[in-house]
Each structure stands twice: as C-alpha cells, then as structure tokens.
CSV table of C-alpha atoms in Angstrom, one decimal:
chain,number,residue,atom,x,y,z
A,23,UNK,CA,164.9,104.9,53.7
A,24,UNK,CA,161.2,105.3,54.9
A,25,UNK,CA,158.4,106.4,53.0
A,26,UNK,CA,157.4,109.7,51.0
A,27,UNK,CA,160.7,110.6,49.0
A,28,UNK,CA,157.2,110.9,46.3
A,29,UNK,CA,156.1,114.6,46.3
A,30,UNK,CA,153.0,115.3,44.0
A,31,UNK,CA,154.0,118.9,43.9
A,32,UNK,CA,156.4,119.1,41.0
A,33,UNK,CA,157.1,117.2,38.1
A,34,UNK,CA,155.0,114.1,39.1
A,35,UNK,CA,152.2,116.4,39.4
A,36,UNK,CA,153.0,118.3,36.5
A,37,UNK,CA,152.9,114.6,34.4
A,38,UNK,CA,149.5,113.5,36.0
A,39,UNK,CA,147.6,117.0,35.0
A,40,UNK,CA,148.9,116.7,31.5
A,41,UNK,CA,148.1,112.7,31.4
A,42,UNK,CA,145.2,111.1,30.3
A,43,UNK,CA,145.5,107.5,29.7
A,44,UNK,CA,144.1,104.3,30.1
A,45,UNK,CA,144.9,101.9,33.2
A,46,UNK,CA,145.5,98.7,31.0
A,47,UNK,CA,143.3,95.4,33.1
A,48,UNK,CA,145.9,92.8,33.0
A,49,UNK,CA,144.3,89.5,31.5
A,50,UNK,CA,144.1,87.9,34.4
A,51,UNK,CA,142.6,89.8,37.0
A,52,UNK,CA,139.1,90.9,35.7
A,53,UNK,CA,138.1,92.1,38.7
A,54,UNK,CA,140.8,95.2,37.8
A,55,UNK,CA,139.0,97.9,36.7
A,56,UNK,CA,139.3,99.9,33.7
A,57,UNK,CA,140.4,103.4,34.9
A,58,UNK,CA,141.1,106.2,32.5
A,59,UNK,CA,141.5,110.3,33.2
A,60,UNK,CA,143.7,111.9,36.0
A,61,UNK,CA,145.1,108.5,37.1
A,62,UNK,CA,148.5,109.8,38.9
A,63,UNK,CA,148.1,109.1,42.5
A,64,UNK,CA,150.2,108.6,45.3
A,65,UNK,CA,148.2,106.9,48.9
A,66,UNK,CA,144.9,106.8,47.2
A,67,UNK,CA,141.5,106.4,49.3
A,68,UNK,CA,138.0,106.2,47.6
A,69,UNK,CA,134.9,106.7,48.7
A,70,UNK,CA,131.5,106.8,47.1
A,71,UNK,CA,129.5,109.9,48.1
A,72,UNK,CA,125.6,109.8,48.4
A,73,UNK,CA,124.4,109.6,44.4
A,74,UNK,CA,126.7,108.0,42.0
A,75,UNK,CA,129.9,110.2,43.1
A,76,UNK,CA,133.3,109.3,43.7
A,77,UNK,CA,135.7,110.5,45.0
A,78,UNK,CA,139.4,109.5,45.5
A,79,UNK,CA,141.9,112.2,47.8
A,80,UNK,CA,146.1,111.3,48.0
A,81,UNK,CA,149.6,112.3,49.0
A,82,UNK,CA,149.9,115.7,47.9
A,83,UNK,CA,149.9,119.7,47.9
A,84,UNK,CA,146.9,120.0,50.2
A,85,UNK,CA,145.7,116.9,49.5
A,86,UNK,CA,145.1,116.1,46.3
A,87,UNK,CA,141.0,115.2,45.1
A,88,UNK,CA,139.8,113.5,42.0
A,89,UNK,CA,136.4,112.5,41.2
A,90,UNK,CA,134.7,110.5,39.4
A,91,UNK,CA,130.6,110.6,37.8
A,92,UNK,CA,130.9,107.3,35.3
A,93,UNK,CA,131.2,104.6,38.4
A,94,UNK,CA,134.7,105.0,39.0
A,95,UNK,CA,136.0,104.5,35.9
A,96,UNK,CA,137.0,108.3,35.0
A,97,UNK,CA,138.6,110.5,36.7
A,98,UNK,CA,139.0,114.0,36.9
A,99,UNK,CA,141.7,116.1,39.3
A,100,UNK,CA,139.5,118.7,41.3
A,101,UNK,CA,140.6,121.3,43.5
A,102,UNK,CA,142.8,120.3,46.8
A,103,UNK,CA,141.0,120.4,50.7
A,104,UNK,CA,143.6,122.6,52.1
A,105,UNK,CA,144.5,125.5,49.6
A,106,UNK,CA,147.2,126.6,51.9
A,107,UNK,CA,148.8,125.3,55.2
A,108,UNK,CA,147.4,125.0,58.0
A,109,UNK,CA,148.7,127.2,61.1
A,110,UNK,CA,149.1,124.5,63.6
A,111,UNK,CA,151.0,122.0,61.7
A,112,UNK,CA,154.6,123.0,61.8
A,113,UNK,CA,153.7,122.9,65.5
A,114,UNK,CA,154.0,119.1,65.1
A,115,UNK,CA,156.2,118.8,62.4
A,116,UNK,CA,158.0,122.3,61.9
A,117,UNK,CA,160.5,121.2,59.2
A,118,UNK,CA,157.7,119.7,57.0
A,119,UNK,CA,157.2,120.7,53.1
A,120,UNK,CA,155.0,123.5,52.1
A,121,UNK,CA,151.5,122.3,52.4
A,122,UNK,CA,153.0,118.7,51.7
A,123,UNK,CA,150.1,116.6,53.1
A,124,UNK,CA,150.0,112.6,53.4
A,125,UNK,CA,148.1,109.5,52.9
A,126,UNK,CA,144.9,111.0,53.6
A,127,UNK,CA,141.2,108.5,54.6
A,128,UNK,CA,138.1,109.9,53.0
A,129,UNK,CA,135.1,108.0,55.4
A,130,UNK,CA,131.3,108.3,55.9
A,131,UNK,CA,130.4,108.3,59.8
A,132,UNK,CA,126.9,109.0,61.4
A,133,UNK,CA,126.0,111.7,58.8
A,134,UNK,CA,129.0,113.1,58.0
A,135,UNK,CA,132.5,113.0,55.8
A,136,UNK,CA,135.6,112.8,57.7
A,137,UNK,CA,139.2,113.4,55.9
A,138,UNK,CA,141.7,112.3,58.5
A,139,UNK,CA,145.1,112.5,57.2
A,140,UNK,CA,149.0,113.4,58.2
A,141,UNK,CA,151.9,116.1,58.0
A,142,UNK,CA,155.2,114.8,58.8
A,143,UNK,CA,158.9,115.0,58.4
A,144,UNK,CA,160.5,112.7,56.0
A,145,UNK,CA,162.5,110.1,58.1
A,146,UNK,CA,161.6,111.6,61.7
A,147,UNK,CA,158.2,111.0,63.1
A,148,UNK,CA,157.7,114.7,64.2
A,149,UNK,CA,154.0,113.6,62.6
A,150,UNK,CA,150.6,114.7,63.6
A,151,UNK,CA,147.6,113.1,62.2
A,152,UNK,CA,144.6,115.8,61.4
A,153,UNK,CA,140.6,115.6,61.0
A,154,UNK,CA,138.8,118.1,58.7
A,155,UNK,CA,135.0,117.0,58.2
A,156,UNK,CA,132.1,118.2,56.3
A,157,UNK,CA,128.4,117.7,55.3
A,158,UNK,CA,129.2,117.0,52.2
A,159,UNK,CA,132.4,116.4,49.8
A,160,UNK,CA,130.9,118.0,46.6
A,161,UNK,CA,129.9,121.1,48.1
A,162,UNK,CA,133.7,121.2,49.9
A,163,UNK,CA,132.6,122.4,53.2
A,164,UNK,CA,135.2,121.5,55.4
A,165,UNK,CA,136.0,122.6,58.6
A,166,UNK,CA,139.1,121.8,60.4
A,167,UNK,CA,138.7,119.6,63.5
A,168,UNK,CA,142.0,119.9,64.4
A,169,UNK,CA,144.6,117.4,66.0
A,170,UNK,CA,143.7,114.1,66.6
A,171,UNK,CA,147.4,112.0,67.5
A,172,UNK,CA,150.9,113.6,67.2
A,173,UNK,CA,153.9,112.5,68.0
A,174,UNK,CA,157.8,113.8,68.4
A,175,UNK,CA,161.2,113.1,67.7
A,176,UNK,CA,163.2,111.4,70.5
A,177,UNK,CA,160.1,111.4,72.6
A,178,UNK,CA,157.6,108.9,71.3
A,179,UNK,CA,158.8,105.4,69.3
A,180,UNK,CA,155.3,105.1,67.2
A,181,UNK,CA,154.8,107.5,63.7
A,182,UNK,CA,151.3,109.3,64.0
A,183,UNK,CA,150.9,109.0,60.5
A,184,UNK,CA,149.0,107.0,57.6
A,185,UNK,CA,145.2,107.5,59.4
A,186,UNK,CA,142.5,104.8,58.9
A,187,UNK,CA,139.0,105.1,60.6
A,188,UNK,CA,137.7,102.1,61.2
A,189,UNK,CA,134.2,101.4,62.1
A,190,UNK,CA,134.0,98.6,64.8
A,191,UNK,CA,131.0,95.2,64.8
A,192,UNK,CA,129.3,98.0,67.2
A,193,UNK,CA,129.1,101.1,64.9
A,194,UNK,CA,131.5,102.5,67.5
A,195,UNK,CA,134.6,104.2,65.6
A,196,UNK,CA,138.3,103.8,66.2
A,197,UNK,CA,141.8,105.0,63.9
A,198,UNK,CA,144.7,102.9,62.9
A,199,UNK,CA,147.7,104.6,62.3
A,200,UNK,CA,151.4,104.2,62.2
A,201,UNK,CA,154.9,103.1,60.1
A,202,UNK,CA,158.2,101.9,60.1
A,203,UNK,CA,159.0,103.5,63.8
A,204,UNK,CA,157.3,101.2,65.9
A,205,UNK,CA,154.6,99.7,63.8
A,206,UNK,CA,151.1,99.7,63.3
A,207,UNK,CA,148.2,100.9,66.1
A,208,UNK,CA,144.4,101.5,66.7
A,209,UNK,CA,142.7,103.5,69.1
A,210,UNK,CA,139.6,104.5,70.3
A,211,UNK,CA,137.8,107.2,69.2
A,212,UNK,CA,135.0,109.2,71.3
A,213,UNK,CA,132.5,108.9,68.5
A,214,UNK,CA,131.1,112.6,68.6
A,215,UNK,CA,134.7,114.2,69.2
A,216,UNK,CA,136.6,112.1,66.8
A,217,UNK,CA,139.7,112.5,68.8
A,218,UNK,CA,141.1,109.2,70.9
A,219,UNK,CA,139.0,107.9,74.0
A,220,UNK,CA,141.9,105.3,75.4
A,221,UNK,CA,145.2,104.3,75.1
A,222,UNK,CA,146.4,103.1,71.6
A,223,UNK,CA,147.0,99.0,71.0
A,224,UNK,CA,150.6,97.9,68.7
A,225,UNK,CA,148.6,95.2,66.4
A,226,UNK,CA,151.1,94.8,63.7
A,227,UNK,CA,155.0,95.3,63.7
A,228,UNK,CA,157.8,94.4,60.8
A,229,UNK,CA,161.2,94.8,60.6
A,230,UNK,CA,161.6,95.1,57.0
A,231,UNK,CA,158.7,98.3,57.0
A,232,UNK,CA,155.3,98.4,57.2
A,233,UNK,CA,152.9,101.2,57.5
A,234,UNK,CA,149.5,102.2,55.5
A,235,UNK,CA,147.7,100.5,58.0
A,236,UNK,CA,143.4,99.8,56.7
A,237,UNK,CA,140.8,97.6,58.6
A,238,UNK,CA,137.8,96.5,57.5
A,239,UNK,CA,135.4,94.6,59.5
A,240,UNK,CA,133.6,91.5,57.2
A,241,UNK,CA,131.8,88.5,58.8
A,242,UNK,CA,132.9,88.2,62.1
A,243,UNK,CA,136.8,89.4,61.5
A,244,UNK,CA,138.2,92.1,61.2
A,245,UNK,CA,141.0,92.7,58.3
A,246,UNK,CA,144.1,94.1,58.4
A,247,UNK,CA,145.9,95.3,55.5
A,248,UNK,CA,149.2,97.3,55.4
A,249,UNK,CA,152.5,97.5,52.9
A,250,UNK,CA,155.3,96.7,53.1
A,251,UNK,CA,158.3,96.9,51.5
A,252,UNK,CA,159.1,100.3,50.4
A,253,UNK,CA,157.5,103.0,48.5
A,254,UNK,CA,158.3,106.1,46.2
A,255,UNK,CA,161.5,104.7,44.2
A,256,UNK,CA,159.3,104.3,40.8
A,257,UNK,CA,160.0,101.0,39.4
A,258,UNK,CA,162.8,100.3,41.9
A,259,UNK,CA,160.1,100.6,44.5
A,260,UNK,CA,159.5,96.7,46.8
A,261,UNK,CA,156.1,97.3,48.3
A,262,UNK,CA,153.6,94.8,48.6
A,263,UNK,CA,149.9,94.6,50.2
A,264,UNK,CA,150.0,92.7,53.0
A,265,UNK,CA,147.1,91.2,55.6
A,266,UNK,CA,145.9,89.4,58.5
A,267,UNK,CA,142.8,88.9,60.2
A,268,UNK,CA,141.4,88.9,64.0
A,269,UNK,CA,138.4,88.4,65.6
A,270,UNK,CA,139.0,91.6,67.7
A,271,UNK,CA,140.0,95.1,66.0
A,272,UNK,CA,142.6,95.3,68.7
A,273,UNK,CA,144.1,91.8,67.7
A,274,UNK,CA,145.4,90.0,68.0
A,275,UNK,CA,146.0,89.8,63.8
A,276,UNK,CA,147.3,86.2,62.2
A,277,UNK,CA,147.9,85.3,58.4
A,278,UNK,CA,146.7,82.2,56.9
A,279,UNK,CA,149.9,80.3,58.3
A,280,UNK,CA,148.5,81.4,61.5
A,281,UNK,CA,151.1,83.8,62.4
A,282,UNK,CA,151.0,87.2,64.1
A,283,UNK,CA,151.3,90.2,62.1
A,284,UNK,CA,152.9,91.4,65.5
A,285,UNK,CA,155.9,89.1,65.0
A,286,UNK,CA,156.4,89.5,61.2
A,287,UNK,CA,153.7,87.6,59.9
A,288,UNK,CA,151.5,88.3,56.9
A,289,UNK,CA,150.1,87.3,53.8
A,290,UNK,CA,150.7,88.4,50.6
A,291,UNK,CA,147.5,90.2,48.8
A,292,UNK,CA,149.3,91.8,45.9
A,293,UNK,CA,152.9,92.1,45.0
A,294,UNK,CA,152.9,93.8,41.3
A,295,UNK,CA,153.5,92.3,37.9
A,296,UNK,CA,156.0,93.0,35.5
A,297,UNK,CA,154.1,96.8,34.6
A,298,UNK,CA,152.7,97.3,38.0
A,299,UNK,CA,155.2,97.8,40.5
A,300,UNK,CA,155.3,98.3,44.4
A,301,UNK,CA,151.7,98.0,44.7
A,302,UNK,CA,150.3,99.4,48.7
A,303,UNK,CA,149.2,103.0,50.4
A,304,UNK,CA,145.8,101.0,49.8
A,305,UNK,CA,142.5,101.7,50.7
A,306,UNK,CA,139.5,99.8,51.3
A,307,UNK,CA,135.6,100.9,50.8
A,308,UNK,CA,132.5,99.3,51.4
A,309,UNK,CA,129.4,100.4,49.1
A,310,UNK,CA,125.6,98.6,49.3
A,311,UNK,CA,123.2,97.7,52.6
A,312,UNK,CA,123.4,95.1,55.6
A,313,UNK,CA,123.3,91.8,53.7
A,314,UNK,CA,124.2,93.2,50.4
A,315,UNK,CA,127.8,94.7,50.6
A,316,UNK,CA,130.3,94.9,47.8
A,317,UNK,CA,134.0,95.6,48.8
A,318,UNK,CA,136.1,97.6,46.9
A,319,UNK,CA,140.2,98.5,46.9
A,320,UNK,CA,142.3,101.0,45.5
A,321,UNK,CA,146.0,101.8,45.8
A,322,UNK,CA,148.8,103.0,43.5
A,323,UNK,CA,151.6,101.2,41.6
A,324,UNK,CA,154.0,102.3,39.5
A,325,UNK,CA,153.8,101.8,35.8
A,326,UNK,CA,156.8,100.1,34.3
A,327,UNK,CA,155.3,101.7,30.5
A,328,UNK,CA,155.2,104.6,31.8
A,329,UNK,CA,158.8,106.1,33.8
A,330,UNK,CA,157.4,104.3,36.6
A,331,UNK,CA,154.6,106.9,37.0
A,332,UNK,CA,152.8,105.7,40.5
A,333,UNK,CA,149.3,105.2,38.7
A,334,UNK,CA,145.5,104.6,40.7
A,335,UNK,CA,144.4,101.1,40.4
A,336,UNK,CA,141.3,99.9,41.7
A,337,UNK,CA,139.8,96.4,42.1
A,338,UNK,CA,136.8,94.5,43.3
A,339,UNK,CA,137.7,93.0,46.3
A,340,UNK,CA,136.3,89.4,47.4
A,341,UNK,CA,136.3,87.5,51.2
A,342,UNK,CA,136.4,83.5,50.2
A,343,UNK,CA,137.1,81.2,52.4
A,344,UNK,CA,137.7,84.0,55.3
A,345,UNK,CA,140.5,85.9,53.3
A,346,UNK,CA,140.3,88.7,51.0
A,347,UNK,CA,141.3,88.0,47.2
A,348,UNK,CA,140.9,89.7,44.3
C-alpha cells in the first residue's frame, strides 16, 4: 500500500542493464526530450555538473548513477555511491533490504555536491534520511556526512524519507521530506552542517498519498511539487505529479483553485498517457545565471510497450502565467 514494492536490484535491474532503447517524444509535448541508453529508473534526480555533464542518481542498490556527455539525451549506468551498506543504517531502519537505498536528490550548494537520500522499511517509517557530499561527482569522492532526520515506528507520525534540498530567495538552504504517514515537511538547515537548524513545518498533506516532495523557488514563489497516487505497480500504477505554490517555502502552498495543498488541494502537472503510466518520484533542476535560468524536470513512468518497465523521462519545464507547464 505505500511506496517502494519497486526494487532495482533484481530483475528490473537486470532488464535496464541489458536495455538500450529509445524514449519515444509523444507528438504533443515537444518539450519531452529524446532520451536513449540506460533509461530504467526508478525516483530519478538530475543534475548538471560543472562542464557539459549530467548526471541522474535513483531508487536502487546503493543508489543507482547514470550519466550523461551528449546534453542529456544519452545515458550510460555508472557505478553506484554506496558499494556496500552503510553501518549506521539498520540503526534507523534495521529490517531494511540490503543496501536498498531510496529516492535520492543530487544538488549543487556553495561549492559542493550534496546526495541526500533515504533507507527505510517498506510500509513502516523506521526511515532515516542520509547526506554524503563531495567536490566533485565525476571524480566520486564522497564522504559520508551522516544522519540528517530519522524517524521510528510508533514514535513519530511523519516518514523521514524522499529528501529535497531546497535553496531559499536568501541562498539559505532547507530539506523537504516526507510521505503517506503524515505528509509532506521542510526544515531548516544550518548551511555549513547540513543537518536541521529548527523545528520542521507540515506544508502539504493527502489522504489518498502523497510523498516525493521538490521545491523550487521561481519569481517570487516558491513551487511545490509532489505525487500522488501510488507508485511501483507497473502499468497498474495511479501516480500523478502534483503542485502548488506559496510565497513562503514554509507555506502556506495553494493550487490554481486556490486551495491548500495542506487540505487536499493540488493541481495536476502530469498524469500519464496511454504508454506512460504513473508518472511522479520527480525532480526539478535549474541550469543557466541570474536572469537567464532554464528549468528542467525528470521523473519515471512506466512504459505501457514495454511490461510496464518504469522508464526516465525528462522535460523542459516552463512558469507561464505563475504555474509550471510543460
């Protein structure tokens, strides 16, 4: 019933290595763009590294990496961050998989790379949300920064999972975080510790699920989007990329109706076509200077062509009228 039944170890895994297709642009979305290489991903996040680099990390065995030296457009599956666990995470979540690591956020801050990502149980929220960092992604420096958020069964109501660092109108850094349990939160973050400076805020909440929380802060608001629905049943899968918008990063968020995201509102960004199904675990990244900014996002969907194979799409990503579109 909540998210992550996907596992990329095993036979998903095994499909994506041995694939190397094409991500078909449907006709009308151009901004789609034409993906081809290692495209199996589950809770992808991008980033473009200094140079013409990408690089996209997801749910997986250590977290997965791909990269990408065309622009994006071809992808190649490179070596996990973590080649085995981590000693301090079945402190936090003891009964988790093997080196099963989720929904990971690769993001640039003040001269430095920062992976924050999750270990969990599958339906509990015995969940802690980790930090590595490095100087730079291609030479795969990373050095573990620890713990940033956990939380425990029976004890807490909020899931420290699905990390997102957002970087505030200030250049001052915060992380939302959180799922079905008790919905969606942000926190500060002491910027040269990484780890929370305050007490977390609930901006979001759905009954129905929501969790893959990502803000982005464009033109005066900041954006919220999340999925909901749920994930990891291939084509049976409902998931859908939701948003809102506020002029704060604590909230409160409203959709174009001008309902709270905190009392089940939302928009609807993407909701899948007839081959791309359950669309969400999406990420947004900025590339460009002050004045000069391109938007891009990226998330998975499962491809109705292909056994419902949960594929990478990525898309330019616009702000007309105040609301994101593609």
């Amino acid at each position: 019933m909540f998210k992550r039944k996907f596992r990329v170890a095993g036979k998903i895994l095994a499909l994506g290595m041995a694939l190397s297709m094409a991500v078909l642009v449907p006709s009308a979305q151009a901004s789609f763009w034409n993906l081809s290489g290692g495209v199996v991903t589950h809770d992808p996040t991008i980033i473009k590294e200094k140079g013409s680099t990408w690089w996209s990390a997801s749910t997986g065995q250590g977290i997965g990496m791909k990269f990408s030296t065309n622009g994006g457009k071809t992808w190649t599956d490179g070596l996990p961050i973590f080649a085995k666990p981590l000693s301090w995470w079945k402190n936090y979540a003891p009964n988790m998989t093997t080196n099963d690591v989720w929904a990971p956020d690769l993001e640039y801050y003040r001269g430095r790379y920062y992976c924050f990502y999750s270990v969990s149980e599958f339906g509990k929220n015995n969940s802690a949300i980790g930090l590595v960092s490095c100087s730079s992604i291609s030479k795969g420096d990373w050095r573990d920064d620890g713990v940033v958020i956990s939380s425990k069964y029976g004890r807490d109501k909020f899931n420290a999972i699905d990390p997102n660092l957002v970087v505030d109108a200030a250049g001052k850094p915060w992380l939302v975080y959180g799922s079905w349990f008790d919905g969606i939160h942000v926190v500060r973050l002491n910027q040269s510790t990484m780890k929370p400076a305050g007490s977390p805020t609930k901006i979001a909440y759905r009954s129905g699920g929501i969790e893959g929380p990502c803000i982005m802060y464009v033109n005066g608001y900041y954006y919220l989007f999340t999925s909901i629905g749920k994930c990891c049943n291939g084509v049976n899968s409902t998931y859908k990329i939701m948003y809102g918008r506020s002029k704060s990063v604590t909230g409160p968020y409203v959709d174009k109706n001008g309902k709270q995201l905190l009392s089940g509102g939302g928009s609807i960004l993407d909701a899948g076509n007839s081959r791309w199904i359950g669309p969400g675990g999406q990420d947004v990244c900025k590339t460009g200077v002050s004045g000069n900014y391109s938007y891009t996002i990226a998330r998975h969907a499962y491809d109705a062509s292909n056994n419902g194979t949960p594929t990478l799409l990525i898309s330019d990503l616009y702000f007309r009228n105040g609301w994101p579109t593609y």
